[in-house]
XYZ file of C-alpha atoms in Angstrom:
122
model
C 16.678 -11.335 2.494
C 13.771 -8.477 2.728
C 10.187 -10.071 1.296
C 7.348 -8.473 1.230
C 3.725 -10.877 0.697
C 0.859 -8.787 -0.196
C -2.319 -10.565 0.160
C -5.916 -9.746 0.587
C -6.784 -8.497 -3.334
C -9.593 -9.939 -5.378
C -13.439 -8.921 -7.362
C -15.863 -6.448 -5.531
C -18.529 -4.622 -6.426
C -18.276 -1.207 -6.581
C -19.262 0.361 -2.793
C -17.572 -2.616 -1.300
C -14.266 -3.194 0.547
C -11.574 -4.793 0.939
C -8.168 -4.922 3.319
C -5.271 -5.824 1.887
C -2.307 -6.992 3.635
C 1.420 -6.842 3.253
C 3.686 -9.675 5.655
C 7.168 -8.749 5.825
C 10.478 -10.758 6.574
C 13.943 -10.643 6.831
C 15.447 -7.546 7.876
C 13.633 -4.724 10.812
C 10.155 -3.743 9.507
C 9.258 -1.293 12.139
C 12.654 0.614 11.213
C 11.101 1.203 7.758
C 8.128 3.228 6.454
C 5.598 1.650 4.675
C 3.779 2.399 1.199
C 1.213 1.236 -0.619
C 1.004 1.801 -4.877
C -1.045 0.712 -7.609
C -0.550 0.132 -11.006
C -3.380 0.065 -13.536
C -3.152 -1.386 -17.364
C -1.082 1.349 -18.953
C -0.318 3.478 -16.832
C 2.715 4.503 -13.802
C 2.944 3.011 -10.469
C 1.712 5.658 -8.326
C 1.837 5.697 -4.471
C -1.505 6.077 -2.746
C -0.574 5.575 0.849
C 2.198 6.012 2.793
C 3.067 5.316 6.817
C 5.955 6.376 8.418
C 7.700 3.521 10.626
C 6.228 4.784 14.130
C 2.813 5.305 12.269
C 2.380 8.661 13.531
C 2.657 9.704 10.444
C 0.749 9.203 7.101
C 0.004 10.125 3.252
C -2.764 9.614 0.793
C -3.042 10.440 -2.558
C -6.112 12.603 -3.511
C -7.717 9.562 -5.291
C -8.368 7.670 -1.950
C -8.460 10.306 0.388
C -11.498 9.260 3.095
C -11.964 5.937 1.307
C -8.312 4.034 2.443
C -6.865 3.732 5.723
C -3.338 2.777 6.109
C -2.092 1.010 9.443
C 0.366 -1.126 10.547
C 1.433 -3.521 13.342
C 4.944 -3.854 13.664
C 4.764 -6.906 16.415
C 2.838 -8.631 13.404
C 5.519 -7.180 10.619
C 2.384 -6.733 9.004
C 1.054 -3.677 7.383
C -2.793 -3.305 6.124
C -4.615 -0.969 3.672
C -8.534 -0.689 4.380
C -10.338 0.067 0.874
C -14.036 1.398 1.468
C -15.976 2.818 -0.810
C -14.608 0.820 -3.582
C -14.779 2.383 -6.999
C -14.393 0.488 -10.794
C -11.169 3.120 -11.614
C -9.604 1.475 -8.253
C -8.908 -1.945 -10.247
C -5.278 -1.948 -10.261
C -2.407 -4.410 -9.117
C -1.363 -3.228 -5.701
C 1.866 -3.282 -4.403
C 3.242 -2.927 -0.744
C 6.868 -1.527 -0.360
C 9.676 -0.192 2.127
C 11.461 2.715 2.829
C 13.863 4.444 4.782
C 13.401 7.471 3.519
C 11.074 10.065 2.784
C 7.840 7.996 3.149
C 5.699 10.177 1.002
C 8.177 9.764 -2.008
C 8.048 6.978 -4.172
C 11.416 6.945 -5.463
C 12.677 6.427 -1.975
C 11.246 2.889 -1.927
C 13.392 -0.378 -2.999
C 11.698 -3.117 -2.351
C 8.650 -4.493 -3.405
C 5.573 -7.052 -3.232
C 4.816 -9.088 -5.802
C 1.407 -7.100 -5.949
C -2.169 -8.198 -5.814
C -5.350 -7.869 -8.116
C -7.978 -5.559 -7.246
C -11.138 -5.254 -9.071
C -13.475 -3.384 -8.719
C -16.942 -3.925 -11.035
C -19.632 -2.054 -11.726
């Protein structure tokens, strides 16, 4: 059974940073690609990162574009998302998730974290 642990989430001030991390078990993680999304009060879960299962290949949404870095280390079955530059409109619940398809679409992905708080004050 594929789960996926997201960890790492909690209060910063805005400017700080935080790395979130996403264990996975069950099933091949480095087959997959990897995504990050996060979901704010009342609105859509969008995708904000994206790695393809090599790594060689990745996607970020305009909104964190210079401030995230997505990695991951499939000996670990761990994937990471470094948040710099942390702004208040960043509070969200994040969410890791898997692929095997098109990494940079989010409909492609089918299973999911639990997510993890991130908040971001002022």
């Amino acid at each position: 059974q594929v789960q996926l642990v997201e960890s790492g989430g909690g209060l910063v001030q805005a400017g700080g940073s935080l790395r979130l991390s996403c264990a996975a078990s069950g099933g091949t993680f480095s087959s997959y690609a990897m995504g990050w999304f996060r979901q704010a009060p009342g609105k859509e879960r969008d995708v904000i990162a994206a790695i393809t299962w090599s790594g060689g290949n990745t996607y970020y949404a305009d909104s964190v574009k210079g401030r995230f870095t997505i990695s991951r280390d499939n000996a670990k079955n761990t994937g990471y998302l470094q948040m710099n530059s942390l702004k208040p409109e960043d509070t969200a619940v994040y969410y890791c998730a898997r692929t095997s398809g098109t990494y940079y679409y989010a409909p492609h992905y089918d299973y999911w974290g639990q997510g993890t708080q991130v908040t971001v004050s002022s």
